[in-house]
Amino acid sequence: MTAGGTATYRRIGVIGGGAWGTALALAALRAGREALLWAREPAVVESINTAHENRDYLPGVTLPPELRATGDLAEIGACDAILLVTPAQHLRSGCRQLAPHLRAGVPVVICAKGIELDSFALMSEAAEVELPAGTPIAVLSGPTFAAEVARGLPTAVTLACADTAIGAALVEALGSRTFRPYLSDDVVGSQIGGAVKNVLAIACGVVEGRKLGDNARAALITRGLAEITRLALALGGRAETLMGLSGLGDLTLTCSSLQSRNMSLGAALGQGRTLADILAERRSVAEGVYTAAAVVGLARKKGVDMPLCAAVDAILNRGADLDETIAGLLARPFRGEGN
């Protein structure tokens, strides 16, 4: 919709009925918008519409009757703006299913954090291939725990869009007193921060599980930020973006709390549990498990040194011994801090 030449987005469609999708739908309602949530599972749709609770993914949070769920993508396609909250490795297929229902000019906001495993594509690159030509694409990233957003606790995020007018309209549509988007035009940098921090959070969890101390965790966060920045620069992102919410902010949150799915997974690994056992008891996705190999592959393709991410990938996907991997990192040659 337009008013006075400026886009306005009153009906917000959210694709993804997990905790984060539900929390973002609540954020849109608090911003004074209509919100429609698409979920793949009929049981989730039924639970939201009749019990006003997402019992499977966000139990204990009462949802307002104004939040309606659907299993029909055509209904989502009729919205003014769409938030894409699918798991990162399924984002491409989600875009492909959405494309026939998408009206021209409707912006799609990517809210998934990851890098595609098979192609090493960023989420925006995968979306551009599958969505109709000319579809405006934005990225929402930053330090967010879904449960806190759902409860209306204060949260700040980055909203990145190459078209700053569309980006500003999206900020206006989603922003409220407790959900505060900060506008950026660095779509690449905003995605790299959100993707790689999940891998580093697993490493910080291992530090916690192995009781290596707070000094080690602080060092890992700092050197991990250097890895994120190197990769973002190699892909055309900006260093200052990584000093903001989608970089340092997201990294700090995810690497400092066992509320993080990725950090808690790493902690369990550090305590000696197997990855297969950890994943078998979880319903929600720890994106870092799948992103680790993609980050390492993309870094190798771009000639970027990312030893911490490579260590996580080796532990998760290559059968590397945990203690030997830690010892290998600690035996690396000393170097200048800017390297």
GROMACS .gro file of C-alpha atoms in nm:
model
  339
    1MET     CA    1   0.000   0.000   0.000
    2THR     CA    2   0.112   0.357  -0.051
    3ALA     CA    3   0.026   0.686   0.112
    4GLY     CA    4   0.168   1.010  -0.015
    5GLY     CA    5   0.423   0.825  -0.221
    6THR     CA    6   0.563   0.642   0.081
    7ALA     CA    7   0.509   0.268   0.122
    8THR     CA    8   0.308   0.164   0.426
    9TYR     CA    9   0.284  -0.195   0.540
   10ARG     CA   10  -0.027  -0.260   0.747
   11ARG     CA   11  -0.071  -0.635   0.699
   12ILE     CA   12   0.237  -0.834   0.797
   13GLY     CA   13   0.262  -1.198   0.692
   14VAL     CA   14   0.502  -1.424   0.880
   15ILE     CA   15   0.617  -1.752   0.726
   16GLY     CA   16   0.736  -1.988   0.997
   17GLY     CA   17   0.535  -2.104   1.297
   18GLY     CA   18   0.825  -2.161   1.535
   19ALA     CA   19   0.915  -1.952   1.839
   20TRP     CA   20   1.085  -1.676   1.640
   21GLY     CA   21   0.810  -1.646   1.382
   22THR     CA   22   0.548  -1.628   1.656
   23ALA     CA   23   0.749  -1.367   1.846
   24LEU     CA   24   0.785  -1.151   1.534
   25ALA     CA   25   0.412  -1.173   1.467
   26LEU     CA   26   0.355  -1.046   1.822
   27ALA     CA   27   0.604  -0.763   1.759
   28ALA     CA   28   0.409  -0.662   1.449
   29LEU     CA   29   0.084  -0.657   1.648
   30ARG     CA   30   0.245  -0.438   1.915
   31ALA     CA   31   0.351  -0.200   1.638
   32GLY     CA   32  -0.016  -0.159   1.546
   33ARG     CA   33  -0.017  -0.388   1.242
   34GLU     CA   34  -0.228  -0.684   1.146
   35ALA     CA   35  -0.033  -1.008   1.165
   36LEU     CA   36  -0.096  -1.340   0.992
   37LEU     CA   37   0.128  -1.636   1.076
   38TRP     CA   38   0.182  -1.929   0.838
   39ALA     CA   39   0.279  -2.263   0.991
   40ARG     CA   40   0.352  -2.589   0.816
   41GLU     CA   41   0.206  -2.806   1.093
   42PRO     CA   42  -0.176  -2.810   1.116
   43ALA     CA   43  -0.146  -2.869   1.491
   44VAL     CA   44   0.038  -2.539   1.533
   45VAL     CA   45  -0.225  -2.353   1.329
   46GLU     CA   46  -0.500  -2.510   1.539
   47SER     CA   47  -0.326  -2.435   1.868
   48ILE     CA   48  -0.276  -2.067   1.781
   49ASN     CA   49  -0.628  -2.013   1.649
   50THR     CA   50  -0.823  -2.201   1.915
   51ALA     CA   51  -0.606  -2.213   2.229
   52HIS     CA   52  -0.423  -1.885   2.155
   53GLU     CA   53  -0.092  -2.046   2.238
   54ASN     CA   54   0.186  -2.198   2.030
   55ARG     CA   55   0.211  -2.503   2.251
   56ASP     CA   56   0.478  -2.676   2.045
   57TYR     CA   57   0.728  -2.392   2.011
   58LEU     CA   58   0.641  -2.112   2.254
   59PRO     CA   59   0.452  -2.274   2.543
   60GLY     CA   60   0.330  -2.058   2.824
   61VAL     CA   61   0.294  -1.739   2.618
   62THR     CA   62  -0.068  -1.631   2.576
   63LEU     CA   63  -0.134  -1.505   2.225
   64PRO     CA   64  -0.392  -1.237   2.152
   65PRO     CA   65  -0.699  -1.340   1.948
   66GLU     CA   66  -0.592  -1.087   1.684
   67LEU     CA   67  -0.302  -1.315   1.591
   68ARG     CA   68  -0.436  -1.559   1.336
   69ALA     CA   69  -0.252  -1.858   1.189
   70THR     CA   70  -0.299  -2.022   0.850
   71GLY     CA   71  -0.162  -2.308   0.644
   72ASP     CA   72  -0.244  -2.132   0.316
   73LEU     CA   73   0.045  -1.944   0.153
   74ALA     CA   74  -0.200  -1.763  -0.076
   75GLU     CA   75  -0.328  -1.576   0.231
   76ILE     CA   76   0.027  -1.474   0.317
   77GLY     CA   77   0.081  -1.357  -0.039
   78ALA     CA   78  -0.201  -1.105   0.005
   79CYS     CA   79  -0.013  -0.926   0.285
   80ASP     CA   80   0.172  -0.595   0.242
   81ALA     CA   81   0.508  -0.724   0.371
   82ILE     CA   82   0.631  -1.074   0.448
   83LEU     CA   83   0.875  -1.192   0.713
   84LEU     CA   84   1.050  -1.514   0.613
   85VAL     CA   85   1.133  -1.707   0.931
   86THR     CA   86   1.208  -2.055   0.798
   87PRO     CA   87   1.521  -2.248   0.903
   88ALA     CA   88   1.814  -2.126   0.696
   89GLN     CA   89   1.866  -2.453   0.507
   90HIS     CA   90   1.499  -2.449   0.399
   91LEU     CA   91   1.479  -2.083   0.302
   92ARG     CA   92   1.530  -2.145  -0.068
   93SER     CA   93   1.245  -2.395  -0.087
   94GLY     CA   94   1.029  -2.161   0.118
   95CYS     CA   95   1.089  -1.881  -0.133
   96ARG     CA   96   1.009  -2.117  -0.418
   97GLN     CA   97   0.673  -2.205  -0.261
   98LEU     CA   98   0.594  -1.841  -0.186
   99ALA     CA   99   0.684  -1.706  -0.530
  100PRO     CA  100   0.356  -1.792  -0.712
  101HIS     CA  101   0.157  -1.610  -0.443
  102LEU     CA  102   0.374  -1.298  -0.413
  103ARG     CA  103   0.242  -0.970  -0.550
  104ALA     CA  104   0.476  -0.731  -0.728
  105GLY     CA  105   0.653  -0.488  -0.499
  106VAL     CA  106   0.579  -0.671  -0.174
  107PRO     CA  107   0.901  -0.675   0.033
  108VAL     CA  108   1.032  -0.998   0.181
  109VAL     CA  109   1.228  -0.965   0.506
  110ILE     CA  110   1.470  -1.250   0.573
  111CYS     CA  111   1.473  -1.336   0.943
  112ALA     CA  112   1.674  -1.660   0.918
  113LYS     CA  113   2.043  -1.664   1.009
  114GLY     CA  114   2.269  -1.896   0.814
  115ILE     CA  115   2.459  -1.978   0.498
  116GLU     CA  116   2.332  -2.236   0.252
  117LEU     CA  117   2.526  -2.558   0.292
  118ASP     CA  118   2.528  -2.680  -0.067
  119SER     CA  119   2.591  -2.350  -0.248
  120PHE     CA  120   2.756  -2.132   0.022
  121ALA     CA  121   2.491  -1.872  -0.072
  122LEU     CA  122   2.380  -1.605   0.171
  123MET     CA  123   2.010  -1.610   0.249
  124SER     CA  124   1.952  -1.299   0.037
  125GLU     CA  125   2.131  -1.461  -0.259
  126ALA     CA  126   1.914  -1.772  -0.236
  127ALA     CA  127   1.599  -1.559  -0.208
  128GLU     CA  128   1.690  -1.346  -0.510
  129VAL     CA  129   1.714  -1.657  -0.726
  130GLU     CA  130   1.378  -1.800  -0.619
  131LEU     CA  131   1.156  -1.492  -0.575
  132PRO     CA  132   1.012  -1.295  -0.868
  133ALA     CA  133   1.253  -1.047  -1.025
  134GLY     CA  134   1.242  -0.708  -0.860
  135THR     CA  135   1.114  -0.832  -0.524
  136PRO     CA  136   1.250  -0.599  -0.253
  137ILE     CA  137   1.458  -0.798  -0.006
  138ALA     CA  138   1.554  -0.692   0.345
  139VAL     CA  139   1.728  -0.866   0.635
  140LEU     CA  140   1.634  -0.854   1.002
  141SER     CA  141   1.910  -0.958   1.240
  142GLY     CA  142   2.049  -0.880   1.582
  143PRO     CA  143   2.056  -0.996   1.946
  144THR     CA  144   1.721  -1.163   1.998
  145PHE     CA  145   1.589  -1.443   2.211
  146ALA     CA  146   1.241  -1.527   2.083
  147ALA     CA  147   1.092  -1.576   2.430
  148GLU     CA  148   1.195  -1.226   2.538
  149VAL     CA  149   1.057  -1.064   2.221
  150ALA     CA  150   0.734  -1.258   2.268
  151ARG     CA  151   0.702  -1.124   2.623
  152GLY     CA  152   0.753  -0.768   2.501
  153LEU     CA  153   1.090  -0.715   2.669
  154PRO     CA  154   1.309  -0.437   2.520
  155THR     CA  155   1.494  -0.551   2.208
  156ALA     CA  156   1.698  -0.375   1.940
  157VAL     CA  157   1.770  -0.521   1.597
  158THR     CA  158   1.925  -0.431   1.264
  159LEU     CA  159   1.699  -0.404   0.961
  160ALA     CA  160   1.912  -0.395   0.647
  161CYS     CA  161   1.778  -0.307   0.303
  162ALA     CA  162   1.954  -0.177  -0.007
  163ASP     CA  163   1.653   0.046  -0.076
  164THR     CA  164   1.657   0.279   0.223
  165ALA     CA  165   1.303   0.409   0.156
  166ILE     CA  166   1.162   0.058   0.176
  167GLY     CA  167   1.384  -0.013   0.474
  168ALA     CA  168   1.255   0.296   0.655
  169ALA     CA  169   0.895   0.192   0.585
  170LEU     CA  170   0.964  -0.152   0.727
  171VAL     CA  171   1.120   0.002   1.038
  172GLU     CA  172   0.805   0.210   1.080
  173ALA     CA  173   0.587  -0.097   1.031
  174LEU     CA  174   0.766  -0.319   1.283
  175GLY     CA  175   0.910  -0.073   1.533
  176SER     CA  176   0.757  -0.008   1.873
  177ARG     CA  177   0.864   0.108   2.216
  178THR     CA  178   1.006  -0.235   2.300
  179PHE     CA  179   1.107  -0.359   1.953
  180ARG     CA  180   1.350  -0.111   1.801
  181PRO     CA  181   1.489  -0.170   1.450
  182TYR     CA  182   1.796   0.028   1.344
  183LEU     CA  183   1.821   0.083   0.969
  184SER     CA  184   2.124  -0.022   0.763
  185ASP     CA  185   2.194  -0.064   0.393
  186ASP     CA  186   2.464  -0.329   0.450
  187VAL     CA  187   2.267  -0.641   0.363
  188VAL     CA  188   2.580  -0.857   0.334
  189GLY     CA  189   2.745  -0.758   0.661
  190SER     CA  190   2.420  -0.794   0.854
  191GLN     CA  191   2.383  -1.152   0.735
  192ILE     CA  192   2.742  -1.260   0.803
  193GLY     CA  193   2.722  -1.148   1.164
  194GLY     CA  194   2.401  -1.340   1.224
  195ALA     CA  195   2.521  -1.657   1.053
  196VAL     CA  196   2.872  -1.694   1.192
  197LYS     CA  197   2.784  -1.608   1.552
  198ASN     CA  198   2.584  -1.932   1.570
  199VAL     CA  199   2.900  -2.130   1.496
  200LEU     CA  200   3.101  -1.934   1.751
  201ALA     CA  201   2.827  -1.981   2.010
  202ILE     CA  202   2.881  -2.356   1.985
  203ALA     CA  203   3.250  -2.296   2.055
  204CYS     CA  204   3.163  -2.081   2.357
  205GLY     CA  205   2.936  -2.357   2.478
  206VAL     CA  206   3.225  -2.601   2.458
  207VAL     CA  207   3.428  -2.357   2.671
  208GLU     CA  208   3.144  -2.361   2.925
  209GLY     CA  209   3.102  -2.737   2.918
  210ARG     CA  210   3.477  -2.799   2.950
  211LYS     CA  211   3.501  -2.537   3.229
  212LEU     CA  212   3.777  -2.344   3.052
  213GLY     CA  213   3.677  -2.020   3.221
  214ASP     CA  214   3.541  -1.675   3.145
  215ASN     CA  215   3.876  -1.549   3.017
  216ALA     CA  216   3.870  -1.814   2.745
  217ARG     CA  217   3.512  -1.726   2.649
  218ALA     CA  218   3.594  -1.355   2.625
  219ALA     CA  219   3.897  -1.432   2.410
  220LEU     CA  220   3.691  -1.655   2.185
  221ILE     CA  221   3.421  -1.390   2.138
  222THR     CA  222   3.680  -1.127   2.050
  223ARG     CA  223   3.882  -1.342   1.811
  224GLY     CA  224   3.557  -1.475   1.670
  225LEU     CA  225   3.448  -1.120   1.590
  226ALA     CA  226   3.773  -1.079   1.397
  227GLU     CA  227   3.684  -1.389   1.191
  228ILE     CA  228   3.334  -1.256   1.122
  229THR     CA  229   3.472  -0.921   1.011
  230ARG     CA  230   3.730  -1.076   0.779
  231LEU     CA  231   3.465  -1.281   0.603
  232ALA     CA  232   3.221  -0.990   0.578
  233LEU     CA  233   3.487  -0.765   0.422
  234ALA     CA  234   3.578  -1.036   0.171
  235LEU     CA  235   3.213  -1.050   0.063
  236GLY     CA  236   3.167  -0.674   0.036
  237GLY     CA  237   3.025  -0.599   0.381
  238ARG     CA  238   3.145  -0.315   0.603
  239ALA     CA  239   3.346  -0.348   0.924
  240GLU     CA  240   3.131  -0.094   1.109
  241THR     CA  241   2.825  -0.314   1.057
  242LEU     CA  242   2.993  -0.587   1.258
  243MET     CA  243   3.045  -0.344   1.547
  244GLY     CA  244   2.668  -0.302   1.566
  245LEU     CA  245   2.365  -0.505   1.665
  246SER     CA  246   2.388  -0.767   1.390
  247GLY     CA  247   2.756  -0.830   1.469
  248LEU     CA  248   2.890  -0.759   1.816
  249GLY     CA  249   2.543  -0.739   1.969
  250ASP     CA  250   2.425  -1.075   1.839
  251LEU     CA  251   2.760  -1.240   1.909
  252THR     CA  252   2.765  -1.118   2.269
  253LEU     CA  253   2.412  -1.239   2.342
  254THR     CA  254   2.443  -1.579   2.180
  255CYS     CA  255   2.784  -1.654   2.330
  256SER     CA  256   2.692  -1.549   2.684
  257SER     CA  257   2.375  -1.738   2.771
  258LEU     CA  258   2.275  -2.101   2.778
  259GLN     CA  259   1.933  -1.978   2.665
  260SER     CA  260   2.100  -1.984   2.322
  261ARG     CA  261   2.027  -2.313   2.146
  262ASN     CA  262   2.374  -2.307   1.989
  263MET     CA  263   2.562  -2.235   2.311
  264SER     CA  264   2.367  -2.496   2.506
  265LEU     CA  265   2.445  -2.751   2.234
  266GLY     CA  266   2.815  -2.667   2.261
  267ALA     CA  267   2.799  -2.697   2.640
  268ALA     CA  268   2.653  -3.045   2.608
  269LEU     CA  269   2.932  -3.137   2.367
  270GLY     CA  270   3.185  -2.999   2.613
  271GLN     CA  271   3.038  -3.220   2.884
  272GLY     CA  272   3.106  -3.524   2.670
  273ARG     CA  273   2.769  -3.591   2.508
  274THR     CA  274   2.749  -3.690   2.141
  275LEU     CA  275   2.600  -3.463   1.877
  276ALA     CA  276   2.355  -3.733   1.769
  277ASP     CA  277   2.216  -3.768   2.122
  278ILE     CA  278   2.183  -3.392   2.167
  279LEU     CA  279   1.998  -3.342   1.839
  280ALA     CA  280   1.770  -3.640   1.898
  281GLU     CA  281   1.613  -3.477   2.205
  282ARG     CA  282   1.560  -3.134   2.046
  283ARG     CA  283   1.272  -3.007   1.839
  284SER     CA  284   1.413  -2.663   1.762
  285VAL     CA  285   1.699  -2.602   1.519
  286ALA     CA  286   2.050  -2.502   1.630
  287GLU     CA  287   2.151  -2.329   1.306
  288GLY     CA  288   2.523  -2.336   1.386
  289VAL     CA  289   2.534  -2.714   1.338
  290TYR     CA  290   2.446  -2.672   0.971
  291THR     CA  291   2.616  -2.337   0.915
  292ALA     CA  292   2.960  -2.447   1.038
  293ALA     CA  293   3.051  -2.641   0.725
  294ALA     CA  294   2.903  -2.371   0.502
  295VAL     CA  295   3.104  -2.096   0.674
  296VAL     CA  296   3.425  -2.294   0.642
  297GLY     CA  297   3.356  -2.372   0.276
  298LEU     CA  298   3.276  -2.010   0.196
  299ALA     CA  299   3.584  -1.888   0.385
  300ARG     CA  300   3.805  -2.132   0.194
  301LYS     CA  301   3.652  -2.015  -0.134
  302LYS     CA  302   3.730  -1.652  -0.044
  303GLY     CA  303   4.074  -1.722   0.105
  304VAL     CA  304   3.973  -1.610   0.456
  305ASP     CA  305   4.137  -1.761   0.765
  306MET     CA  306   3.873  -1.868   1.021
  307PRO     CA  307   4.042  -2.115   1.260
  308LEU     CA  308   3.772  -2.104   1.530
  309CYS     CA  309   3.494  -2.183   1.285
  310ALA     CA  310   3.711  -2.451   1.126
  311ALA     CA  311   3.760  -2.611   1.468
  312VAL     CA  312   3.384  -2.621   1.530
  313ASP     CA  313   3.327  -2.774   1.187
  314ALA     CA  314   3.593  -3.036   1.255
  315ILE     CA  315   3.427  -3.135   1.582
  316LEU     CA  316   3.073  -3.142   1.442
  317ASN     CA  317   3.131  -3.289   1.099
  318ARG     CA  318   3.472  -3.452   1.079
  319GLY     CA  319   3.496  -3.657   1.396
  320ALA     CA  320   3.773  -3.443   1.548
  321ASP     CA  321   3.858  -3.508   1.912
  322LEU     CA  322   3.745  -3.223   2.133
  323ASP     CA  323   4.054  -3.197   2.353
  324GLU     CA  324   4.295  -3.235   2.061
  325THR     CA  325   4.112  -2.961   1.872
  326ILE     CA  326   4.133  -2.726   2.170
  327ALA     CA  327   4.502  -2.806   2.211
  328GLY     CA  328   4.559  -2.732   1.843
  329LEU     CA  329   4.401  -2.388   1.876
  330LEU     CA  330   4.610  -2.307   2.183
  331ALA     CA  331   4.928  -2.413   2.000
  332ARG     CA  332   4.877  -2.173   1.709
  333PRO     CA  333   5.165  -1.928   1.648
  334PHE     CA  334   5.143  -1.589   1.817
  335ARG     CA  335   5.042  -1.308   1.583
  336GLY     CA  336   4.950  -0.943   1.575
  337GLU     CA  337   4.603  -0.862   1.704
  338GLY     CA  338   4.504  -0.702   1.377
  339ASN     CA  339   4.557  -1.030   1.191
   0.00000   0.00000   0.00000
